[in-house]
Every structure is written in C-alpha cells, then in structure tokens.
XYZ file of C-alpha atoms in Angstrom:
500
model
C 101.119 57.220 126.486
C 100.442 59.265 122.996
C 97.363 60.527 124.696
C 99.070 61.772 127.754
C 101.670 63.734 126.104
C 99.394 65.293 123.652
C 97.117 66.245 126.900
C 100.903 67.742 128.241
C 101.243 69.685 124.968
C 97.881 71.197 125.207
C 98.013 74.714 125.411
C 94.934 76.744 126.894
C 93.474 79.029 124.422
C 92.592 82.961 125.132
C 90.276 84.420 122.596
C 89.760 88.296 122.665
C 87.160 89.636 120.588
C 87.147 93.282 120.421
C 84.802 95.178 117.792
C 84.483 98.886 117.062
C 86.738 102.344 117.035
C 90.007 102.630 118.626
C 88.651 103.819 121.533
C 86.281 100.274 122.098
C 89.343 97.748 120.627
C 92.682 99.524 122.209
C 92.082 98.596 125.548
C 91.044 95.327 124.706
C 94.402 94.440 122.911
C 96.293 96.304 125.584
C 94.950 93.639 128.404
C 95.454 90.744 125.550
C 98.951 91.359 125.554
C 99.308 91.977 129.441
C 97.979 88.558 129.508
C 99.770 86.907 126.983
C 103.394 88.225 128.809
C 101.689 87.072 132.368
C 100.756 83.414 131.380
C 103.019 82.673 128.717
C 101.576 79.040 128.617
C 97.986 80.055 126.902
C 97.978 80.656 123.144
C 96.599 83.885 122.806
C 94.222 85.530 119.845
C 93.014 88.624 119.386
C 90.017 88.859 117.241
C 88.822 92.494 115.382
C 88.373 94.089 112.523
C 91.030 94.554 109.453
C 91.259 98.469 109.935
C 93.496 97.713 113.057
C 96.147 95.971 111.373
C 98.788 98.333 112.847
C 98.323 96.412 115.997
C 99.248 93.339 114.274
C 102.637 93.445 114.243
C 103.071 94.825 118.319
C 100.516 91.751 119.071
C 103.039 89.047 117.400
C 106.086 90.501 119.138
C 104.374 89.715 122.349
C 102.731 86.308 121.134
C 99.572 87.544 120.804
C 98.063 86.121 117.222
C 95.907 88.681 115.267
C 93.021 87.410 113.708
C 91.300 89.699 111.167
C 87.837 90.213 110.120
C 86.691 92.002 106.806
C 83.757 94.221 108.747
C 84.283 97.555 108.810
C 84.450 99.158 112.827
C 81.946 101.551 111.622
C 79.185 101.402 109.368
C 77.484 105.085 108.544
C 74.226 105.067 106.260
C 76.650 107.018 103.740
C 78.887 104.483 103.037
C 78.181 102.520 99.607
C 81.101 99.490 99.689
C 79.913 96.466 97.482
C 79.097 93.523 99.618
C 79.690 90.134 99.061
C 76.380 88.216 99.579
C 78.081 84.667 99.821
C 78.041 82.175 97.506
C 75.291 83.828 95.625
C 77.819 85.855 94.429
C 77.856 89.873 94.271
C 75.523 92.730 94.378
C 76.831 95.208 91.366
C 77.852 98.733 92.758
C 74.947 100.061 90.269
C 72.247 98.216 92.745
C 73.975 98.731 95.898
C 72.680 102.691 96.291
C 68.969 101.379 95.747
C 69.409 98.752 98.891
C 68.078 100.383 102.028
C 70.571 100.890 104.677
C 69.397 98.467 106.908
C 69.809 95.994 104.589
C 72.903 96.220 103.682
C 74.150 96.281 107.560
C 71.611 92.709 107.480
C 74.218 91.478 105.498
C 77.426 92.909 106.265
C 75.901 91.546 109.819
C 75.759 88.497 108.920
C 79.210 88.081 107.110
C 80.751 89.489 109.928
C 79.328 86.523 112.047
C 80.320 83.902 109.628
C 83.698 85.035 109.643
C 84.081 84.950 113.438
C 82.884 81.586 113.798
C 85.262 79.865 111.400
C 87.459 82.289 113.432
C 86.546 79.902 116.425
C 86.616 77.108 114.182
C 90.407 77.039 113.195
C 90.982 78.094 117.013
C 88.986 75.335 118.879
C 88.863 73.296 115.894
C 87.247 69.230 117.383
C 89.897 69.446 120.662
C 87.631 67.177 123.254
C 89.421 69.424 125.862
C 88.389 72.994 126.486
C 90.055 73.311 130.241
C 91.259 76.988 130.543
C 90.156 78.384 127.361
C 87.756 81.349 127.090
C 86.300 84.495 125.182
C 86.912 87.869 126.254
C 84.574 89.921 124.301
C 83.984 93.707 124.471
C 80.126 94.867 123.785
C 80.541 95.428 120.051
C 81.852 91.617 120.287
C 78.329 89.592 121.810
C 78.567 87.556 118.895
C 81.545 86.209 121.264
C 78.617 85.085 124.172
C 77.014 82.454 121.992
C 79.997 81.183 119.767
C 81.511 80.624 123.812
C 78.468 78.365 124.200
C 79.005 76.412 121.757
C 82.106 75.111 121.949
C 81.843 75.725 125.512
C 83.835 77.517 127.101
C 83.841 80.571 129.388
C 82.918 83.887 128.474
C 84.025 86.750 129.875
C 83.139 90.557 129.511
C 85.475 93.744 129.420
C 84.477 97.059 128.996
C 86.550 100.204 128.714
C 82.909 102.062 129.384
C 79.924 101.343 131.783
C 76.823 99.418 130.054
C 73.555 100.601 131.897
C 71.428 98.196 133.588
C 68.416 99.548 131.872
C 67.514 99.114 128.244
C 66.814 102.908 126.139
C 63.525 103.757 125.900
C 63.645 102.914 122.517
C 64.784 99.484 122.768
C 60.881 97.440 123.031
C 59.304 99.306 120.040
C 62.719 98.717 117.698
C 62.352 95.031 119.414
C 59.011 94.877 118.487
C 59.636 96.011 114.709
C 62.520 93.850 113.871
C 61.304 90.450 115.688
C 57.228 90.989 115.945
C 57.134 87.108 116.436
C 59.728 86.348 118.854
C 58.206 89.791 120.781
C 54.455 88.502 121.020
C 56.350 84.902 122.083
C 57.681 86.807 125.054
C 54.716 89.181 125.787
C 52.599 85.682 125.685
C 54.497 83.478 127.786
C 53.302 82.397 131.284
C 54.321 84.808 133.875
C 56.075 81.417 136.331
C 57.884 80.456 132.738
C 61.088 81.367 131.315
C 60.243 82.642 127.689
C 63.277 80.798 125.942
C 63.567 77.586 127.881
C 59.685 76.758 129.098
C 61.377 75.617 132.628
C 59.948 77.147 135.651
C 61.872 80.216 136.793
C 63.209 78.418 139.707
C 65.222 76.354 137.810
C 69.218 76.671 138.352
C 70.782 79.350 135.808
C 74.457 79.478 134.734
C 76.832 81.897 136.978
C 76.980 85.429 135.652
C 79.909 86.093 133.787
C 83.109 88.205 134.698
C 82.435 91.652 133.990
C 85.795 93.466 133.985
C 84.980 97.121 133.498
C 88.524 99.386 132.468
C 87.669 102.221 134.168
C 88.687 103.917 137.707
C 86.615 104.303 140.532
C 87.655 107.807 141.133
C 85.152 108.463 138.179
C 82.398 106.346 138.384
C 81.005 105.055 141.755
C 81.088 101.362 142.508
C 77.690 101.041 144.604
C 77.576 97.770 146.536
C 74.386 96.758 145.234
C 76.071 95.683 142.274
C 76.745 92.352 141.563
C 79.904 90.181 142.965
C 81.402 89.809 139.317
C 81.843 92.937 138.380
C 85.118 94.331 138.690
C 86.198 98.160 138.413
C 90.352 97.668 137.344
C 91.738 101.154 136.328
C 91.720 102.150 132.602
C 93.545 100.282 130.037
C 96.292 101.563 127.613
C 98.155 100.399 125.115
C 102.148 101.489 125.588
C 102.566 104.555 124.125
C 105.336 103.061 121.024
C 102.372 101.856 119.330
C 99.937 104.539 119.157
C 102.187 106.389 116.884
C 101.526 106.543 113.107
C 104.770 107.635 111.952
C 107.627 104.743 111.899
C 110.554 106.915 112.899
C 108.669 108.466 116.374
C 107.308 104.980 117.153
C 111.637 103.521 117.084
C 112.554 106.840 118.967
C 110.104 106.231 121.488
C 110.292 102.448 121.917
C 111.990 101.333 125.191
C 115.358 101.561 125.283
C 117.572 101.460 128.459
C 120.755 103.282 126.473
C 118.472 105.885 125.210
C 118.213 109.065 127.527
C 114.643 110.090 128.742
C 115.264 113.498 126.835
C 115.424 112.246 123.766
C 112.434 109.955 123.839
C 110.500 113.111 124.649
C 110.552 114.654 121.477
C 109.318 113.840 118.079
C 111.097 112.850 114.859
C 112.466 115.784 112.387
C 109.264 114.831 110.117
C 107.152 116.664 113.012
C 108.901 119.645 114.275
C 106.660 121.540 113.262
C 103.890 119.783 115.658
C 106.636 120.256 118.660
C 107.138 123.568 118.176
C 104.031 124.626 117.916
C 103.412 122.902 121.189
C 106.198 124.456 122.580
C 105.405 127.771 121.356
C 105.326 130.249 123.972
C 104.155 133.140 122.110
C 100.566 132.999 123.569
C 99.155 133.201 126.818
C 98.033 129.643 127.232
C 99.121 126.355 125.729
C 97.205 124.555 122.528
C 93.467 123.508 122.622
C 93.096 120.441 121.025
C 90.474 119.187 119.267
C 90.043 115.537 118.115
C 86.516 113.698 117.067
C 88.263 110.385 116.007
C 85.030 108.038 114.457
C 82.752 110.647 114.586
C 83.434 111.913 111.075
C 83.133 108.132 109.127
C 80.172 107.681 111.664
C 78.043 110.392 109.219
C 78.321 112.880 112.134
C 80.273 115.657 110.512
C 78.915 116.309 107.281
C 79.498 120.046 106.743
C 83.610 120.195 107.074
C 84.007 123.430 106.194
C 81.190 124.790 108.635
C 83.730 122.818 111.371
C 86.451 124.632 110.235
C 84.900 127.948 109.885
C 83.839 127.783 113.445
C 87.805 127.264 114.568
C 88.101 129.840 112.498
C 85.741 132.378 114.309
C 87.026 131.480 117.990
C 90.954 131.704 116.702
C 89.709 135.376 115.350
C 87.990 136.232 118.670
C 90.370 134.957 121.256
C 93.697 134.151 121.879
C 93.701 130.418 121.409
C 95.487 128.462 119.601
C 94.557 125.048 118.354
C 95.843 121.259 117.203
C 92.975 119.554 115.169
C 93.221 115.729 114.886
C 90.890 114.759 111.593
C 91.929 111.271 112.072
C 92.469 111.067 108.813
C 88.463 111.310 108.249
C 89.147 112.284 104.145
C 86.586 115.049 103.503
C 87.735 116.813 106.719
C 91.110 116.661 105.191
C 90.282 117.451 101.880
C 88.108 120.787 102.922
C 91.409 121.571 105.123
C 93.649 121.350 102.275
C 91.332 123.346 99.981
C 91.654 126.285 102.827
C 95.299 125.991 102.939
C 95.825 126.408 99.108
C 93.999 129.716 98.722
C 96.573 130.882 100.888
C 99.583 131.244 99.309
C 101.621 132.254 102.497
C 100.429 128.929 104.254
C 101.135 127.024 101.579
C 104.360 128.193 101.369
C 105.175 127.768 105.032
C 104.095 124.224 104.805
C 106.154 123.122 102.583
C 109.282 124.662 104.140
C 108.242 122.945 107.475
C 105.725 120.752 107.573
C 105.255 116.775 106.808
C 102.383 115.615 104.715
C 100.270 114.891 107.130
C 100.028 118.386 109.081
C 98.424 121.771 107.848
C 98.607 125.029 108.986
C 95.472 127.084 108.869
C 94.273 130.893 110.205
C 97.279 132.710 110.300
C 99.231 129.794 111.661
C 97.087 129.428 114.879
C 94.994 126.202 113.912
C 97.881 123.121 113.205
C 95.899 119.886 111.175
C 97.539 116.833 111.629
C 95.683 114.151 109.949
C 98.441 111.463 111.299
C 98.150 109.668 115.295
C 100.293 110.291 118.114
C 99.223 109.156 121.609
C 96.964 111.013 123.632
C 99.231 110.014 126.260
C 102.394 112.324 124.837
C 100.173 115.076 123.424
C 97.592 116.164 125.819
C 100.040 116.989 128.676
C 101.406 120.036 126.282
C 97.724 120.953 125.784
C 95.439 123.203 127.845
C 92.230 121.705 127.414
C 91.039 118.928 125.469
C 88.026 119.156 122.835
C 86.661 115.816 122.133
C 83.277 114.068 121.479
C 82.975 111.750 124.941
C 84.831 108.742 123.941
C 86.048 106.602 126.684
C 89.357 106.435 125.227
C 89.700 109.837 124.964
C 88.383 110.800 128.258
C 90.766 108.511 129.665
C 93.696 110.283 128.496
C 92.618 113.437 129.243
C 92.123 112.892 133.211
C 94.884 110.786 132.902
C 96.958 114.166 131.779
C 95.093 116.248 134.387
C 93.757 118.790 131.963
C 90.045 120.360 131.322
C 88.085 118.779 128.833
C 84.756 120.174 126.891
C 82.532 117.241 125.759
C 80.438 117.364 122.862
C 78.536 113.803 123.117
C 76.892 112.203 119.662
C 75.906 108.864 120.708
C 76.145 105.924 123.333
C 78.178 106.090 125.814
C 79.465 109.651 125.013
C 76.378 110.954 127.236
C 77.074 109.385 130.183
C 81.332 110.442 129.747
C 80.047 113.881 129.077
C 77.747 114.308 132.057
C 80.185 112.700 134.377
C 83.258 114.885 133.293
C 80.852 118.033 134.364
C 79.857 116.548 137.881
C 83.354 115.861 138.517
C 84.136 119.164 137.948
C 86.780 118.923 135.245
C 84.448 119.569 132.203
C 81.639 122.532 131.356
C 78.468 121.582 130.463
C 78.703 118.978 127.671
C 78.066 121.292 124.030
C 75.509 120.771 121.921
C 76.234 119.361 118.821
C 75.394 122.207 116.267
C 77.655 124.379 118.461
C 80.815 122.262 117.155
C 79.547 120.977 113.699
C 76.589 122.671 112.509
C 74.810 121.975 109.150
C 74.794 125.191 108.061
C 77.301 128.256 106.854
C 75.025 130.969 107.429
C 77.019 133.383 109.506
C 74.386 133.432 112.701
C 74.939 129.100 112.840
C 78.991 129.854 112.720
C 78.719 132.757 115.655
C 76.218 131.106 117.897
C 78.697 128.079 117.981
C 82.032 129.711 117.973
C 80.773 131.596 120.685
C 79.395 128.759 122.604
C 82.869 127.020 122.156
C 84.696 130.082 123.615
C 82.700 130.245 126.669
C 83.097 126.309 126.963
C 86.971 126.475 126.697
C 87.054 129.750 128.936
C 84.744 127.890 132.001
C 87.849 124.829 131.504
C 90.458 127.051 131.616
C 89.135 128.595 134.929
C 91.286 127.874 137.940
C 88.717 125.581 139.605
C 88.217 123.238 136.600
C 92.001 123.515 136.211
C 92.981 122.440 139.862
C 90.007 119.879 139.903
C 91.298 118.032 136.933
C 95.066 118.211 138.640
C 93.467 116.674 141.258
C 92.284 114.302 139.267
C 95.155 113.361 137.384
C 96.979 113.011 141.088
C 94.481 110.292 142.411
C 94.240 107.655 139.622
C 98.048 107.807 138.929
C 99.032 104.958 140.881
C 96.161 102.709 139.390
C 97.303 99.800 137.749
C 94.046 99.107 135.492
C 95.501 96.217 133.573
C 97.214 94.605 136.360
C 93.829 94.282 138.663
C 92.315 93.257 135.470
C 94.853 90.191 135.421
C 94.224 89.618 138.659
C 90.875 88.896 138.170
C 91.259 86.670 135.356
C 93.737 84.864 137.689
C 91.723 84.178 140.422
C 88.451 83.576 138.579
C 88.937 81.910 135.075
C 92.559 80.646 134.888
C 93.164 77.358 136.236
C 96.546 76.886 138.488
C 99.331 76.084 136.260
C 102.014 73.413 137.364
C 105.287 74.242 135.165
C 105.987 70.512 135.802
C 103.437 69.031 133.795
C-alpha cells in the first residue's frame, strides 16, 4: 500500500537545459514555463547559467525551479577569471595569463559538466521510475544527450535557430587535432561496422529524437525530405514584463486587467528621456537602432571608440538618428561615457534628464542605453533595426515588421543574415570592419560609415519596407510555443488521469 501511494505521489520530472546568450536561453525558458502552466502535474527545472538569474524569480512564480550553473554563457580568449581546478585546489591569478586559452575552456569545460550532472543527480536522484520525465536541451546544452542516457530518460531537442545537416569544413581537421586516436579508430573501422558499438550496421538504432525548431516557416522552408521529428512551431518569446531591466517598467507593464492599455504603453519617469526620443518627431524618419548584445564579451568589438566614431560619421552625414544598446558590454560603456564628458553641454543635459543607464552622444542624435527593454516594445518605434544576426533578435525584428541590416560574426548569424536578404527585408549582410573596424584612421571610419548609410538607406526603401510589413502580417497569428506544446503532448508526455 506504501508503495502505491508513493507511485501516486510521483511527479514526472521536466528538465530544460538551455546554455548560451539571451538570444540561445530566452526561448528555452519561455517554452519551460508554457509547459509548466499546461501540465501543472510535472515538476519542472530549468537548467543554465548564473548570468540569467533575472529569470529566476518569473520561473518560480510559474513553478518552474531555476537551477544555476557557475559557467559563464560566453567564454572570449580575453577573459582571465581564476578557475577552480577541483579539489586540487586553485590556479593563482599570477599563472592564469600564462595558461593557453584552450586550456582554460578544458577546464571551465569540464566544471561546467560536473556541475550539470549533480544537477541531474539531486533531480533524478535513485527514483526506480523515470515514466514521463525528460531533457529538453538547446545545442549549447548536448551535455543534456548523454546525462538523458544515463539515467534514462528521453531527450529532446529545441532550437530557436536551424542546425545544418552538414558538418563546417573545418570540423575533420579540428577532429583530427583534438582526438587523433579516437579519429584513426573511426577512419580504421570496417566499412559494414559501426565505429562505436562493433555491431553490424543493420542492427536496430534508437528513434531519433524530437527536434522542435522555434522558428516560422514563413522564413525558412520546411522541405519534405526532412525527417518526421522535426517540428517547425513559430518563434518563442518570453512575455514582454520580464525582459525589462528596470523594476518600475517591468510592474507598469505586468498584466493587469484594471490597468488601461495606454498606460502600459509607456515607460517609467526614470526613462523619458528614451520615450521621447522615440517619439521625437523632429526628423524625417524614426530611430535606427543598433544593438550587438554578446558580441562585445565574445572579443568581437575591441576598438569601442572606432564603433562609436563610425555612428558618429553617418549621424554627421545623414539625417538619422540612433538608439545604441551596449548591453551593458563595460568598455563600450566606458568609451561612451568618456565621449559624453568632454562635452560639457551633454553632460549637462544628462543629468537634467536622463537615468544612469542612458547617454546622449553627437549633438543629441545617438541615445546609449546600457539597460534592457524588450525588443518586442522598442523596435516597433524604430525604423530599421541594426543587429549582428542573432536569432533572437531577428525574431523581433520581423516580428515588428521593420528592415533590418545584418552584420553576421559567427554561427548561425550567417545563415539569419543571408536569409533576411533573400526574403527581401534586409540589404546585403555588412561586413564586419564596416560596423567595428580595428582601426581609427579616418579612411577605416569613412569606408564603413559610408557602407552603413547605404545599408540603412537600401532598408528604408519602400520595397524592403512593404516586404518586411508583409512579413510582420503573415507570422502574426503563429502561436510558436503553443505548437511546440503540442508536440511535446502528443509525442513525449504520457496521458495523465487526474484520478490517480
């Protein structure tokens, strides 16, 4: 009798492991929670890193249980952290600028893995019953694929970006370096053989997993060759309350049914001067805005004031105005507030209107904001968007129905930028040293600023205007998380009898 009400009391268990920027954990935690409000009988968990601990606190008022990790969601060659080496102790900060880079990430690596297995541990603990638990990993998250084997249970994939079916041509020869052996094992093993097992390639394998990708179809083309478990659901979002990184704009915009639409539409005192710069109507066209997010703490942007002296250079030229998101990326800040105080007049104008977190630069006609607000709120009162090809950010912007211009750096950000151009609601993607070159020579600052004009000026045409409308118009009524839910439904969850 003990045994069959502790088998009644059983909750399933849904782990979501999510690794990376905002862009690659957001959506993640946005379908956690949809889940965890749709089957209120699982005990849900949402794994990631510590840097996202403003989620924590949205996650538990929806049940969702944030786990953190100490990893870092980017590690850049220039950052020198001291790292813990286990119970060997320490590595002194005076030794840890002579370890080689990919060292250091060996064992940051392989802390990070420790720490998500006793994750798994105090989750699944010894319960002889896994029935209706499973991972949900993202791709920064495969750590998630093995720890599901073994303690058995399913494993499912979601992606807020597509994963090519092809490995980078530079995958075998950095295979080859870092595992010689386990590389000649492969290139040695009988052709009728499967390399890891030694059972002939007949043999049964396990069911590909649920691939759940959060994107539309509108943009990227489902063709039928691929594979019965993948799933295309709509893009992902978090609700727009908890994107915000001031307190008093995320409690004025948090649901309330006594609170008029009107006033959830604007943001607190602390940022008037954001709104009314948005609102401005004393030039032609609305704001550009320019955001790189990760990009900075990736290593990317390592010349600041070359960035800024570019803005600087299409604001003299044209008649744009811009809002520049540093993301709070602290040498972009600091170069920004080392501009603003040899200006006495800007200096003075920020104090009498502006909130720590926001700058005004050039005459008043570049605004820094170093805070967050969602994408979601802000690019609708922008013309075009400026951005570096991250999924999340992509998503807003065609979600907003404005122009983007795409200046890729890495993964993914490729693909995003060529897409956006053969839809026909981006330019050609920019080069990277016509955004943030190395140099301050005055030809490097022209030839970009004037790249970037003719970028922004090819968006703002009518055509990539009333494309990107169009857009906007066709994956409105998507419901990304709820065919994402659906999914899980019919292919992981086990029926649930409230009786038992």
């Amino acid at each position: 009798m003990e045994g069959e009400l502790g088998a009644k009391e059983r909750r399933p268990r849904a782990v979501f492991m999510a690794f990376g920027t905002k862009g690659d954990v957001y959506p993640i935690a946005a379908l956690a929670t949809a889940f965890a409000c749709d089957q209120q009988h699982y005990q849900v968990v949402l794994i990631t890193h510590l840097a996202h601990q403003s989620l924590s606190a949205h996650l538990a008022c929806k049940n969702v249980a944030y786990m953190p990790v100490s990893s870092a969601p980017v590690l850049a060659a220039h950052q020198h952290d001291n790292i813990s080496v286990g119970s060997e102790g320490e590595i002194p900060q005076s030794h840890v600028d002579q370890i080689s880079f990919s060292s250091r990430k060996k064992i940051i690596q392989k802390e990070h893995r420790q720490e998500c297995l006793s994750a798994l541990e105090g989750i699944f603990g010894d319960d002889p019953s896994m029935e209706g638990d499973f991972i949900a990993i993202n791709f920064f998250a495969l750590e998630g694929w093995h720890l599901a084997e073994l303690f058995q249970v399913e494993c499912v994939i979601t992606a807020p970006y597509l994963v090519p079916y092809s490995a980078p041509s530079s995958f075998e020869r950095q295979f080859r370096q870092e595992l010689p052996f386990l590389y000649k094992y492969f290139q040695e093993a009988p052709a009728n053989t499967d390399p890891v097992t030694n059972l002939p390639l007949w043999h049964m394998r396990a069911q590909s997993p649920l691939l759940l990708y959060g994107f539309s179809k509108e943009i990227v083309e489902f063709p039928g060759y691929w594979p019965s478990n993948v799933y295309i659901c709509g893009f992902w979002f978090l609700p727009m309350e908890w994107q915000f990184s001031c307190h008093r704009c995320r409690e004025i915009f948090r649901p309330n049914p006594y609170r008029s639409v009107i006033s959830m539409d604007r943001l607190c005192a602390n940022h008037a001067a954001l709104q009314n710069f948005l609102m401005d109507s004393s030039r032609p066209c609305l704001p550009v805005f320019v955001g790189l997010n990760s990009i900075g703490s990736m290593g990317f942007l390592r010349n600041p004031q070359a960035f800024l002296m570019v803005l600087e250079a299409v604001v003299e030229s044209t008649e744009y105005k811009f809002v520049l998101f540093s993301s709070g990326y602290k040498p972009l800040d600091a170069t920004i507030q080392l501009i603003a105080g040899a200006s006495s007049k800007s200096a003075v104008l920020e104090r009498a209107v502006c909130h720590e977190d926001s700058t005004f630069l050039f005459n008043d006609r570049l605004f820094c904001f170093s805070g967050t607000i969602p994408y979601s709120w802000l690019f609708p009162r922008c013309a075009v968007a400026v951005h570096h090809g991250g999924s999340g950010s992509t998503a807003a912007a065609l979600h907003a129905g404005i122009p983007q211009v795409v200046c890729p750096f890495l993964l993914d950000q490729f693909y995003w930028a060529e897409r956006l151009c053969w839809l026909g609601v981006a330019p050609e993607p920019l080069q990277r040293q016509h955004l943030i070159p190395d140099d301050n020579d005055i030809s490097s600052i022209n030839q970009a600023a004037g790249a970037l004009s003719r970028a922004i000026k090819m968006a703002l045409s009518p055509e990539v205007k009333a494309q990107a409308a169009t857009i906007a118009h066709r994956i409105s009524s998507e419901d990304g998380i709820g065919e994402a839910l659906k999914a899980l439904k019919e292919k992981v969850i086990p029926p649930f009898n409230e009786g038992t």
